[in-house]
mmCIF file of C-alpha atoms and ligand atoms in Angstrom:
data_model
loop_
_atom_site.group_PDB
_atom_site.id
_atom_site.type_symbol
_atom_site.label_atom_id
_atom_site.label_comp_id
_atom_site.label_asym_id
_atom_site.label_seq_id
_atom_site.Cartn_x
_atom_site.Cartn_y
_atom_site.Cartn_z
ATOM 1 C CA UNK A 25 138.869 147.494 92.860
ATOM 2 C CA UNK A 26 135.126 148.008 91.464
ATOM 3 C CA UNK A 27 135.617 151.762 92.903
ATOM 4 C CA UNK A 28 137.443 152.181 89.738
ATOM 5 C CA UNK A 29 134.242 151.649 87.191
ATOM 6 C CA UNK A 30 132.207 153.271 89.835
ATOM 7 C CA UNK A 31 134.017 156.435 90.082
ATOM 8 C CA UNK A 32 133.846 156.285 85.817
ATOM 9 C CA UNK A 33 129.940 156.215 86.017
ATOM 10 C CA UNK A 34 129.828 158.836 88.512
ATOM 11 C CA UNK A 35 131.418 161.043 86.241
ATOM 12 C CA UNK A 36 129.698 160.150 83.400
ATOM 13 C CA UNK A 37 126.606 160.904 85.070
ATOM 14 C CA UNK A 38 127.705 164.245 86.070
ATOM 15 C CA UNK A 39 129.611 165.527 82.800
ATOM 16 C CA UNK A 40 125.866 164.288 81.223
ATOM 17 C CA UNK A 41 124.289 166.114 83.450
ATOM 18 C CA UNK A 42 126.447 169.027 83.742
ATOM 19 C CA UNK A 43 126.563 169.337 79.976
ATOM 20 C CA UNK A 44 122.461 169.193 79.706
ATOM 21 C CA UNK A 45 122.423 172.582 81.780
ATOM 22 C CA UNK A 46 125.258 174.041 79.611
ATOM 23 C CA UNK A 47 127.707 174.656 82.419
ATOM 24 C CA UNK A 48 131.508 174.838 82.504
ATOM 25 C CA UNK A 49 132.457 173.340 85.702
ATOM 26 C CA UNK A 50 131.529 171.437 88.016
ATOM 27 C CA UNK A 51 132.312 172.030 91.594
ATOM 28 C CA UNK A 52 130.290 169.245 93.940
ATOM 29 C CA UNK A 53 129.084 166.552 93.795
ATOM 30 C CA UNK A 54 126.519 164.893 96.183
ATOM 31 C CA UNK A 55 126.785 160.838 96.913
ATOM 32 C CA UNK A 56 124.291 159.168 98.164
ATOM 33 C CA UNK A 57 126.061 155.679 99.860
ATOM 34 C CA UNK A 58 123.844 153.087 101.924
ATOM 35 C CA UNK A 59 126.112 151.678 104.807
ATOM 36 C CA UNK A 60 125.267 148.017 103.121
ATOM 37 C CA UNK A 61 126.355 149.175 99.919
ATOM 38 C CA UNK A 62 130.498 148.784 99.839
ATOM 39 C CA UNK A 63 131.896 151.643 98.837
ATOM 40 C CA UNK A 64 135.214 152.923 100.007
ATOM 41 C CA UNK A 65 134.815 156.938 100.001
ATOM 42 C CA UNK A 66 138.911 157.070 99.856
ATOM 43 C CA UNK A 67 139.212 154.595 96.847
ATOM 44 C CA UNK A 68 136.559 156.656 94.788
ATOM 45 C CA UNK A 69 138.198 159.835 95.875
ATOM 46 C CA UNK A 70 141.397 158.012 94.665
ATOM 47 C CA UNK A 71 140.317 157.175 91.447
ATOM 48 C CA UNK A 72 137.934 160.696 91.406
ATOM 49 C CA UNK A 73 141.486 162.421 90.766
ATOM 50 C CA UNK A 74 142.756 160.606 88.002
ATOM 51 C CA UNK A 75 139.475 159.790 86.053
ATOM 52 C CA UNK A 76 138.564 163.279 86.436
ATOM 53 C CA UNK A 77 141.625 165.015 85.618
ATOM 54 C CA UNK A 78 140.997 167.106 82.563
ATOM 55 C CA UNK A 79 137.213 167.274 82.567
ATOM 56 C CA UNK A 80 134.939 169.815 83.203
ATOM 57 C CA UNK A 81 134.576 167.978 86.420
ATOM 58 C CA UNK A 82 138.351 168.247 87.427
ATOM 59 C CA UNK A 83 138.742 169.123 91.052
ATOM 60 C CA UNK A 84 135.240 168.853 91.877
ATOM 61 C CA UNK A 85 134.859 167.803 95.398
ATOM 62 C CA UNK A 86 132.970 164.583 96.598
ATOM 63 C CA UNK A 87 130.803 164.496 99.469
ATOM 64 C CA UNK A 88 129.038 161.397 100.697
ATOM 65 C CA UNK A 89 126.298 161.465 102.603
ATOM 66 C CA UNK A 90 126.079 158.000 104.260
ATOM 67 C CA UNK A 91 122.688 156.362 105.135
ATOM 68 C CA UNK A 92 122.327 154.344 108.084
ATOM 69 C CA UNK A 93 120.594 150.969 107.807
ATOM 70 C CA UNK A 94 116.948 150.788 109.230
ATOM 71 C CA UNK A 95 115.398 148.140 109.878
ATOM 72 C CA UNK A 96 111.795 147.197 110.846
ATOM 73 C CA UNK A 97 110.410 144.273 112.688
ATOM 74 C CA UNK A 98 107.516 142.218 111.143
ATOM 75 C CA UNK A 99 107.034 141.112 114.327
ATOM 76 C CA UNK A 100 106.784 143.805 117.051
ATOM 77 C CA UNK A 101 106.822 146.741 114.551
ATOM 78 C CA UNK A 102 109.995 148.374 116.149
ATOM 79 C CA UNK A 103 112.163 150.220 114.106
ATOM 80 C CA UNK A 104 115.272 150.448 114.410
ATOM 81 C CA UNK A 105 118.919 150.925 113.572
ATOM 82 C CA UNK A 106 121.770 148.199 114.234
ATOM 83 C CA UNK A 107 125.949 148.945 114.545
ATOM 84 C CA UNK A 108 126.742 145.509 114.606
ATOM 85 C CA UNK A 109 126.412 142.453 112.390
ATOM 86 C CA UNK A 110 123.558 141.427 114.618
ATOM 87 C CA UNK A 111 120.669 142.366 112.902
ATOM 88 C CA UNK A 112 117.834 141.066 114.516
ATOM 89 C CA UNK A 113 115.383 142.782 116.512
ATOM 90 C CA UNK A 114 116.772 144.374 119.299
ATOM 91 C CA UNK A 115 113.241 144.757 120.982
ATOM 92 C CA UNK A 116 111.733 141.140 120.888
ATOM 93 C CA UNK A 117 114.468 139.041 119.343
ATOM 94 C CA UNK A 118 112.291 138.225 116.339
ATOM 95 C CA UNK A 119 114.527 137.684 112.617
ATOM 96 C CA UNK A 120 111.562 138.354 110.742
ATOM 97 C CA UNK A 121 112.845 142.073 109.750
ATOM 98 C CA UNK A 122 112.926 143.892 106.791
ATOM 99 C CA UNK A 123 116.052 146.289 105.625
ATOM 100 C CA UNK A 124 114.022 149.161 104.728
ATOM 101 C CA UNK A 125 117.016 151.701 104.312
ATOM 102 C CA UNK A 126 120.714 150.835 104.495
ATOM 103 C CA UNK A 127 121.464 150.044 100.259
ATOM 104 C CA UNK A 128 121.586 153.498 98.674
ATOM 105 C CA UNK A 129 123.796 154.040 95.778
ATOM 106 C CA UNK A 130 123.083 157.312 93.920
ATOM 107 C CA UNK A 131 123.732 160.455 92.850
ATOM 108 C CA UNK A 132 121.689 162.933 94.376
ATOM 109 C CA UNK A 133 123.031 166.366 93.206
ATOM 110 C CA UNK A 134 125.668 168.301 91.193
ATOM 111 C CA UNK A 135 126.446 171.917 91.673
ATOM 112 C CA UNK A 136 127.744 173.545 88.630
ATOM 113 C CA UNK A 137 129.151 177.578 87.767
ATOM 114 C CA UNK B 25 127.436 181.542 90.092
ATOM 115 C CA UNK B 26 126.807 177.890 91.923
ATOM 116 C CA UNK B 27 123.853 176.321 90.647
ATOM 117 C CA UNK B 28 122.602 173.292 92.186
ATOM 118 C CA UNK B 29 121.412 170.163 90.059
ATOM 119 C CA UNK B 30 119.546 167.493 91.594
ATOM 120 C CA UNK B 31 119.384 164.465 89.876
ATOM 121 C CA UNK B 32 118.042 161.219 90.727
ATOM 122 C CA UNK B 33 120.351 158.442 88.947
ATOM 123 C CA UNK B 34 121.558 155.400 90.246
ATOM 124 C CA UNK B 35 125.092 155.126 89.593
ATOM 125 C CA UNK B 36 125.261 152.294 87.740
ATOM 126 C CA UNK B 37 122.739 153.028 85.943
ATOM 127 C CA UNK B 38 124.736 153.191 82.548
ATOM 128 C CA UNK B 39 125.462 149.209 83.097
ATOM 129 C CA UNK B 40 121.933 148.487 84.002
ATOM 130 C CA UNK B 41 121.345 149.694 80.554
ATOM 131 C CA UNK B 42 123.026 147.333 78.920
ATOM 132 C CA UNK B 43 121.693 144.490 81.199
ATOM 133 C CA UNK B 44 118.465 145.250 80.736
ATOM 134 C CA UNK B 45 119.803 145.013 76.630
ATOM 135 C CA UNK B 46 121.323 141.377 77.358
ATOM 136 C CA UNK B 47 118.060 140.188 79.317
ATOM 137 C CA UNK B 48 116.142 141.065 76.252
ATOM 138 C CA UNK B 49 118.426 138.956 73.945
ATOM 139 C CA UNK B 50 118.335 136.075 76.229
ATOM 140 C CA UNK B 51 114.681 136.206 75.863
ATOM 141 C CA UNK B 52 113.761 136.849 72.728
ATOM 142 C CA UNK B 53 116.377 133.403 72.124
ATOM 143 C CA UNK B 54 114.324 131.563 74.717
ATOM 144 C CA UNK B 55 117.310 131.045 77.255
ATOM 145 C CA UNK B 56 117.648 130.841 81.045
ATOM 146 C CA UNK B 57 120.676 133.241 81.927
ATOM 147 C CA UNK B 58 122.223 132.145 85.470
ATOM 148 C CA UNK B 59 125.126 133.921 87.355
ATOM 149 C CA UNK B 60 126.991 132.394 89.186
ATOM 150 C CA UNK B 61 128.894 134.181 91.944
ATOM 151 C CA UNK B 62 131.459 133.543 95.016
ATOM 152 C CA UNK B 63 134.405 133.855 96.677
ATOM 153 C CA UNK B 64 137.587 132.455 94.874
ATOM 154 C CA UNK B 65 137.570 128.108 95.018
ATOM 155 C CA UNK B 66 134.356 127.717 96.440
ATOM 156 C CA UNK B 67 133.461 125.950 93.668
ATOM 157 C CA UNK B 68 131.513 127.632 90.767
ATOM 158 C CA UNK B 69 133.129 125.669 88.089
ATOM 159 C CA UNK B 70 133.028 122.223 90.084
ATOM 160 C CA UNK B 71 129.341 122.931 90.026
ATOM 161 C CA UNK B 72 129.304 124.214 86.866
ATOM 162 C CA UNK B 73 130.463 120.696 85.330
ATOM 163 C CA UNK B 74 128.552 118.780 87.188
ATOM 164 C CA UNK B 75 125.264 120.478 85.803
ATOM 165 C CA UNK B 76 126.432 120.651 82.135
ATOM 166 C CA UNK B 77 127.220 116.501 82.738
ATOM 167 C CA UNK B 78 124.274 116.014 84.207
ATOM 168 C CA UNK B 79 121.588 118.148 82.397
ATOM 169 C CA UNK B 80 123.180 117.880 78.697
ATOM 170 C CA UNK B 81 121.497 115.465 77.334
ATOM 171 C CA UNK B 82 118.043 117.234 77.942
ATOM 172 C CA UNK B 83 119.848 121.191 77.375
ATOM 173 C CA UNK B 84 121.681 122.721 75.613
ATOM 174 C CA UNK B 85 124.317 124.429 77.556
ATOM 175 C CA UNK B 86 126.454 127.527 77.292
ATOM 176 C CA UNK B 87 128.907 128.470 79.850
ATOM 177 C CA UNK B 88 131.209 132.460 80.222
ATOM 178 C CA UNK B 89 133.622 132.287 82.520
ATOM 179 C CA UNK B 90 135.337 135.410 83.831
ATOM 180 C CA UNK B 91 138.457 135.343 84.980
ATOM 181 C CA UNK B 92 141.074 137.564 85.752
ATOM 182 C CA UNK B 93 143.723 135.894 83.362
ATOM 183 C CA UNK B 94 143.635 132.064 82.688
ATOM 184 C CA UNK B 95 141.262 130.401 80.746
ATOM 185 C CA UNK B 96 141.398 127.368 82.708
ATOM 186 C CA UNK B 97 137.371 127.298 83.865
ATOM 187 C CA UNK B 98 136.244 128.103 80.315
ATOM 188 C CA UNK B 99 138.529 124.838 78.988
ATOM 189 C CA UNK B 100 137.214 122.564 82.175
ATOM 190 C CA UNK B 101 133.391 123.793 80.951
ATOM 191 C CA UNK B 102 134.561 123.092 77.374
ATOM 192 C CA UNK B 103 135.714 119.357 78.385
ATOM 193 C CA UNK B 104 132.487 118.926 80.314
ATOM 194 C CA UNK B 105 130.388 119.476 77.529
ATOM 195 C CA UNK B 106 129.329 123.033 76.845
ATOM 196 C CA UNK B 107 130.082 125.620 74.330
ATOM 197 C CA UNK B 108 132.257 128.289 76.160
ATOM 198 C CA UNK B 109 132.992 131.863 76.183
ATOM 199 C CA UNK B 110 136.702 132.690 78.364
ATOM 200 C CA UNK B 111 135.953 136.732 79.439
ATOM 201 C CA UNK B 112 139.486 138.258 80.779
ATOM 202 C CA UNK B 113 138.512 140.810 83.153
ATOM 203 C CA UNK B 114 142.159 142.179 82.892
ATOM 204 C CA UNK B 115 142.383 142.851 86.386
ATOM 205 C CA UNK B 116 138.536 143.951 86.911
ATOM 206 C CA UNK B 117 137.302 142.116 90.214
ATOM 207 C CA UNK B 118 133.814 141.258 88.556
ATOM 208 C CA UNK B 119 132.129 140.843 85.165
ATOM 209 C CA UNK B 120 129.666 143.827 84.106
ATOM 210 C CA UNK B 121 127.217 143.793 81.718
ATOM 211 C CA UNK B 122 129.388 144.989 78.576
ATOM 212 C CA UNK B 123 131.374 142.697 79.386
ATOM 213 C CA UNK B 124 128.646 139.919 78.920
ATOM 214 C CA UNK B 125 127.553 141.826 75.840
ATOM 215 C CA UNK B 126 130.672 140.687 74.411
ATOM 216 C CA UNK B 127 130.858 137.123 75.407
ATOM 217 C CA UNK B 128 127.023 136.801 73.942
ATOM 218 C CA UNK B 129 127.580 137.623 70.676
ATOM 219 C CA UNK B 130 130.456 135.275 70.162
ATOM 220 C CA UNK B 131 127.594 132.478 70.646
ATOM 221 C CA UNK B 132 124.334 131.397 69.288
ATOM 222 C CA UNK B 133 121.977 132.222 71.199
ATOM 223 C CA UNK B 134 119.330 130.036 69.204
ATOM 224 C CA UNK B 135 120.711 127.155 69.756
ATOM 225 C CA UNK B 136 120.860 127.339 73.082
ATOM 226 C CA UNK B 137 118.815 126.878 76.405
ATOM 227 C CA UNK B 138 120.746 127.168 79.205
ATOM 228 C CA UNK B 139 123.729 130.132 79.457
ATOM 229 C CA UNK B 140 125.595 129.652 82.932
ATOM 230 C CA UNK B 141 127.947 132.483 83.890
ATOM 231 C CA UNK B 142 130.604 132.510 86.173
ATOM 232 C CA UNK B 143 131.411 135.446 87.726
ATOM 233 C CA UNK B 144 135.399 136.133 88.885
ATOM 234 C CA UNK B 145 135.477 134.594 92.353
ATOM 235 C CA UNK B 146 134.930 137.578 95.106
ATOM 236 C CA UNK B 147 132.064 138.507 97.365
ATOM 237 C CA UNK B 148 132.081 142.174 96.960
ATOM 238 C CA UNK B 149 132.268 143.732 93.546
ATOM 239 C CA UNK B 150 129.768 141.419 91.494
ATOM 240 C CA UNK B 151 126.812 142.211 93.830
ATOM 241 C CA UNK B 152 127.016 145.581 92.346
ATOM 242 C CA UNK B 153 126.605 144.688 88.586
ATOM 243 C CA UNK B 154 123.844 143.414 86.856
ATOM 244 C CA UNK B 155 124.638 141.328 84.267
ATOM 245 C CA UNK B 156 120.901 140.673 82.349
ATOM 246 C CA UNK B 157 120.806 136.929 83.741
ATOM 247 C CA UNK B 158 117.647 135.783 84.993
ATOM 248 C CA UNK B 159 118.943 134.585 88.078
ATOM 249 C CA UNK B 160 121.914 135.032 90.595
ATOM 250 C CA UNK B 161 123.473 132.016 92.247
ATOM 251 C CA UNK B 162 125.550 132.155 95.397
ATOM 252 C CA UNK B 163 127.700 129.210 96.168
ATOM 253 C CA UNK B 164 129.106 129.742 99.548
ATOM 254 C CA UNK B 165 131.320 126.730 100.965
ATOM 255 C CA UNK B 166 131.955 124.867 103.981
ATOM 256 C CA UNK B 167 135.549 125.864 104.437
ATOM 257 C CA UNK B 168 134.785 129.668 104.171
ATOM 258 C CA UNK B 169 133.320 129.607 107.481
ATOM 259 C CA UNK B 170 129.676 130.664 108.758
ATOM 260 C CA UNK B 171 130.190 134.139 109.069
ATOM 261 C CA UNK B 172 130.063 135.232 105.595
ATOM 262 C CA UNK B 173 126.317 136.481 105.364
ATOM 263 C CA UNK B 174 127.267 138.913 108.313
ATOM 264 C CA UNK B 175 130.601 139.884 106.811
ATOM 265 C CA UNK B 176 128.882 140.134 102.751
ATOM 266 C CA UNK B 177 125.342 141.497 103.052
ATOM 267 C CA UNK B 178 125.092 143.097 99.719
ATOM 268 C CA UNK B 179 125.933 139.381 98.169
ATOM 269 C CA UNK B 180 123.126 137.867 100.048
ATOM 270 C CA UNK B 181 120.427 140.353 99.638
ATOM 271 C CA UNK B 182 121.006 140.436 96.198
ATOM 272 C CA UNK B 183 120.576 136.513 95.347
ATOM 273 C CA UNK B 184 117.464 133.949 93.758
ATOM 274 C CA UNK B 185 119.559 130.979 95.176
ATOM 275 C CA UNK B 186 121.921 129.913 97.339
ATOM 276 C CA UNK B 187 124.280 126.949 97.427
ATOM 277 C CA UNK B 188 126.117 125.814 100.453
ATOM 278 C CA UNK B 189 129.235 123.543 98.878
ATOM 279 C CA UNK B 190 131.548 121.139 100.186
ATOM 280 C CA UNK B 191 128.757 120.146 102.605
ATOM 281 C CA UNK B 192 131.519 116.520 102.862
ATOM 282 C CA UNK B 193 133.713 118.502 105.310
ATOM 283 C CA UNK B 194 131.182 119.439 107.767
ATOM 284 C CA UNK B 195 132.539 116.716 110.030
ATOM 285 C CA UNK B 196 135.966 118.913 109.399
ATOM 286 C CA UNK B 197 135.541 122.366 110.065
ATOM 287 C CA UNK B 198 133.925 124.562 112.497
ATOM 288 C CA UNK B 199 130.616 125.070 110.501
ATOM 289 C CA UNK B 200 127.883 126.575 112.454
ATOM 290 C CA UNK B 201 124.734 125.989 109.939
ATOM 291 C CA UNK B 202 121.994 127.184 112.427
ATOM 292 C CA UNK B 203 124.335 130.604 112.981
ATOM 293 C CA UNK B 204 124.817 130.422 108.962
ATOM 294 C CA UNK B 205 121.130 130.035 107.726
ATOM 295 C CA UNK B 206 119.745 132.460 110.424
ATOM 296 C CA UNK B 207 122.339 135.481 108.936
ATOM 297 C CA UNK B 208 120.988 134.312 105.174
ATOM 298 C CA UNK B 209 117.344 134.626 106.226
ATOM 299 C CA UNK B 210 117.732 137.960 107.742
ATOM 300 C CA UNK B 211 119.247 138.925 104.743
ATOM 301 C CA UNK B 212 117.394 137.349 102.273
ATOM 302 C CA UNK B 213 113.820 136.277 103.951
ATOM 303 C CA UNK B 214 113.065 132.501 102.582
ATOM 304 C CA UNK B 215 116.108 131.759 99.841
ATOM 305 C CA UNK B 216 115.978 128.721 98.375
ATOM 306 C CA UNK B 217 118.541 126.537 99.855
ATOM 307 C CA UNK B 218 120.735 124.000 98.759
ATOM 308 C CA UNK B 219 123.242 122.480 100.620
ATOM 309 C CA UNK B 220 125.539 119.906 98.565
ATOM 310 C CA UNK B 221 128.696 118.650 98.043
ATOM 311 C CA UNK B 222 130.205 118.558 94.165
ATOM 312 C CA UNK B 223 132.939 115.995 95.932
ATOM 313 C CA UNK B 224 130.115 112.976 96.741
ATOM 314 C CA UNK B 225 127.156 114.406 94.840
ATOM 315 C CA UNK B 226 124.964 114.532 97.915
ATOM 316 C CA UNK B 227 121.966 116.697 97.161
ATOM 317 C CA UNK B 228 122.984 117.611 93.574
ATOM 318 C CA UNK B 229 119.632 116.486 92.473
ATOM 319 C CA UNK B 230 117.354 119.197 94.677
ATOM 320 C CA UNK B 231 119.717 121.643 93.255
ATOM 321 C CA UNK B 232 119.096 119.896 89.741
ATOM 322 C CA UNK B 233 115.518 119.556 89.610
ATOM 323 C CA UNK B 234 115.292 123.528 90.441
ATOM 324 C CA UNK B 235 117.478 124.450 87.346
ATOM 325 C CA UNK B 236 115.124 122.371 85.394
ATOM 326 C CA UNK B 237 112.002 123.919 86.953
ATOM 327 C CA UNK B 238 113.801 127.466 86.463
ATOM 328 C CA UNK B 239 113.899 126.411 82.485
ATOM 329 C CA UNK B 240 110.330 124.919 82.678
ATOM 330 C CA UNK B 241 109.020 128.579 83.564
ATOM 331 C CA UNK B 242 111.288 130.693 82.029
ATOM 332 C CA UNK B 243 109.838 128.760 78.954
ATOM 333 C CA UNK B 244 106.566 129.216 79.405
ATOM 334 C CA UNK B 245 106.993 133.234 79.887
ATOM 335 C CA UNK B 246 109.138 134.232 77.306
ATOM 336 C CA UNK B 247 106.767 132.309 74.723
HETATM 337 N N1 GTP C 5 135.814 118.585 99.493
HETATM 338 C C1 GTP C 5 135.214 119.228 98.485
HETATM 339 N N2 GTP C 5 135.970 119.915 97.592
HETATM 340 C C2 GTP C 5 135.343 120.559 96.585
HETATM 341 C C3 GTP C 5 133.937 120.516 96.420
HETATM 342 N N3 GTP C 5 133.602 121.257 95.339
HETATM 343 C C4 GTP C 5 134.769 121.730 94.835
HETATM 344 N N4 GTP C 5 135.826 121.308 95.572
HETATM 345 C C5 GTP C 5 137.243 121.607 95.355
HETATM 346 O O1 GTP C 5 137.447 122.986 95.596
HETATM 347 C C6 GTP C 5 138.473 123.502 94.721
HETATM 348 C C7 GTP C 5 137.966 124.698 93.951
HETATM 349 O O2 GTP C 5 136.900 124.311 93.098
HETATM 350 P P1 GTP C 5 136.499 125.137 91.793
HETATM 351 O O3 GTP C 5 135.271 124.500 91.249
HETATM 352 O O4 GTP C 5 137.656 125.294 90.889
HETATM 353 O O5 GTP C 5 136.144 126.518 92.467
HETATM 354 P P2 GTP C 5 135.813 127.940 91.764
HETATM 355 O O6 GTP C 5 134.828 128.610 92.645
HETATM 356 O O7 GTP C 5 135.433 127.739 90.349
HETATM 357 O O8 GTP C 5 137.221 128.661 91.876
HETATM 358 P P3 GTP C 5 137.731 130.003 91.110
HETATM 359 O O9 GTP C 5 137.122 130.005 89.757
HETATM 360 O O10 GTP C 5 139.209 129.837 91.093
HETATM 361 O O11 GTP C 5 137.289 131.142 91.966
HETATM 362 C C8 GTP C 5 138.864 122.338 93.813
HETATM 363 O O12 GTP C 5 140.014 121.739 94.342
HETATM 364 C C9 GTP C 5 137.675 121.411 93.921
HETATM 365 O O13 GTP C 5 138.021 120.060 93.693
HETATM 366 C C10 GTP C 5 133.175 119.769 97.378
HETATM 367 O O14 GTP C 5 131.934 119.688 97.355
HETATM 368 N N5 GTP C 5 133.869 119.171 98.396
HETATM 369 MG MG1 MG C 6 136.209 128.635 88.672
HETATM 370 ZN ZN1 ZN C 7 110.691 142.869 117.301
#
C-alpha cells in the first residue's frame, strides 16, 4: 500500500527535476531498488499510471535496476552475496557481518526530450 | 532529442524534509520523540499504557496514535493518563512525517517531555518513513513467531530498540529465542533488548529505566 506515496514522490522528484532543465516530457526514468528495501516494481508501475496520468511525465517508462545485497564478514573478510534468509557467513559461519549494499532506494536518472 | 538527467535523490526525500522539520520542534521544546512500530496486536498500546502509568508522575506524557479508522488506542492512552493525538491514516498502511506534523501542532509541545507515537500496526511500510522521533521502537511478540527478523529486514535494521512482548506464553508457543536474537543481531549488530511481558509485568522495569535514561540524555543535548 506505501507504493502509493512512493510512486507520488517519485514523480515529484522527476516533474522537479524535469522542470529545472526546462523539458516537456519525460520519457524514463531510472530506479534504483536495494533487494532489502520492499518495493513491489508492479504496484509502483500500478500506481505510476494513474498518478502520472496527465503530467509531463505521463507514459514515461520505469526501469528498476535492482541491487543485490552484499555482505562482508568482520570475521574472515569474505564478501559475499546471500539468496536466502540465511545471512551469515557462508565461508566461516561467523554472524558478525555487515550489509554493505542491499538497501538502495533512489532515483538515479531521468531522460527527458 | 533524449537527454539524460542524473540525479542523486532519495525518494523519500520530500518526507525526510519534513522529519528533519518535526525533530527540530521536538528539540527546541526539550522532548524525547519515540516511535513505536509493529505488526497489528503485538502490543504497542498495551505497552504504551503501561509506561504513561508508570512514568507519569515523573513525565509528562504525550501519546499519537495512528490508526487506520478507530480511535480506540488514542482513548485507551487518554484513560491511562496522557494527552492524545488520534491520526486517521484513511487507509495509509503507516504514519509519515506530515502526518506527524499535524498531530504536533494540535499539542503543546512545552509542556511536555515525553511524545510516544504509535505507528499503524504493520512491519513493512513504516520502516520506510521517518517520522522526526528520536528513536524507533520495535515490539515484536511471542505469538508472531521467531522468524520475523528473516521475513522483515528493513524493520530491524532500521530500529534503536527492540521489545520482545508477551514473553508469558513462551511456555505456549513454538518460540525459538536463540534462532530469534541471532536473525536481530545480524540485522541490527548489538540492539538493545528487552524481552517482557505487558500481561505479568516481568521485565517492564529494564525497559523502564532505558526510557528514563533516553530522557536523561536527550536532556542534556538539546540544552
Ligand atoms: N498474553 C499477553 N497478551 C498481551 C500482552 N501484551 C498485550 N497483550 C494482548 O494482546 C492484544 C493486543 O494488544 P494491543 O496493546 O492492543 O496491541 P497493539 O499492537 O496496540 O494492536 P494494534 O494497535 O491493533 O495494532 C490485547 O488483547 C492485549 O491484552 C502480553 O504481554 N501477554
Ligand atoms: Mg494499538
Ligand atoms: Zn566469515
Amino acid at each position: 500500500m506505501h507504493e502509493l506515496s512512493i510512486t507520488e514522490s517519485i514523480l515529484e522528484i522527476a516533474l522537479r527535476h524535469a522542470a529545472e532543465a526546462e523539458a516537456e516530457k519525460i520519457t524514463d526514468i531510472h530506479l534504483v531498488i536495494g533487494k532489502l528495501s520492499s518495493i513491489v516494481d508492479d504496484s509502483v508501475q500500478f500506481y505510476w499510471d494513474i498518478v502520472s496520468d496527465g503530467t509531463a511525465a505521463q507514459g514515461a517508462v520505469l526501469h528498476f535496476r535492482r541491487v543485490r545485497i552484499e555482505i562482508v564478514c568482520q570475521a574472515c573478510g569474505e564478501s559475499y552475496h546471500p539468496e536466502e534468509l540465511d545471512l551469515s557467513c557462508p565461508g566461516c559461519g561467523s554472524r558478525d557481518v555487515r550489509i554493505v549494499a542491499g538497501e538502495e532506494f533512489r532515483l538515479e536518472a531521468i531522460e527527458v526530450e | 532529442m533524449k537527454e539524460r538527467i542524473p540525479i542523486v535523490e532519495k525518494i523519500l526525500s520530500a518526507n525526510d524534509h519534513i522529519a528533519a522539520q518535526n525533530k527540530s520542534a521536538l528539540d527546541s521544546a526539550g522532548v524525547l520523540g519515540l516511535n513505536f512500530m509493529a505488526s497489528p496486536g503485538a502490543g504497542k498500546t498495551s505497552l504504551i499504557e503501561h509506561t504513561i502509568k508508570k512514568l507519569k508522575d515523573r513525565l509528562k506524557l504525550a501519546v499519537v496514535d495512528g490508526d487506520v479508522a478507530t480511535s480506540i488506542d488514542a482513548d485507551r492512552a487518554a484513560a491511562a493518563g496522557a494527552q492524545s493525538v488520534q491520526i486517521n491514516t484513511g487507509g495509509e498502511c503507516h504514519l509519515d512525517a506530515i502526518m506527524l506534523q499535524g498531530a504536533l501542532s494540535e499539542l503543546h509541545l512545552e509542556e511536555i517531555d515525553l511524545l510516544i507515537v504509535e505507528n499503524v500496526g504493520n512491519l513493512i511500510c513504516p520502516a520506510s518513513f521517518k517520522l522526526g522521533t528520536h528513536k524507533s521502537v520495535l515490539i515484536a511478540s511471542v505469538p508472531e513467531g521467531d522468524d520475523k527478523p528473516y521475513k522483515y529486514p528493513g524493520m530491524y535494521r532500521g530500529v534503536e530498540a527492540l521489545v520482545i512482548n508477551k514473553i508469558d506464553l513462551l511456555p505456549y508457543v513454538e518460540f525459538d529465542m536463540e534462532y530469534f536474537r541471532q536473525g536481530v543481531e545480524i540485522l541490527n549488530p548489538g540492539l538493545v533488548t528487552f524481552p517482557l511481558s505487558c500481561r505479568t509485568d516481568e521485565g517492564l522495569d529494564a525497559y523502564l529505566a532505558w526510557v528514563e535514561t533516553e530522557m536523561e540524555a536527550h536532556r542534556r543535548v538539546v540544552q
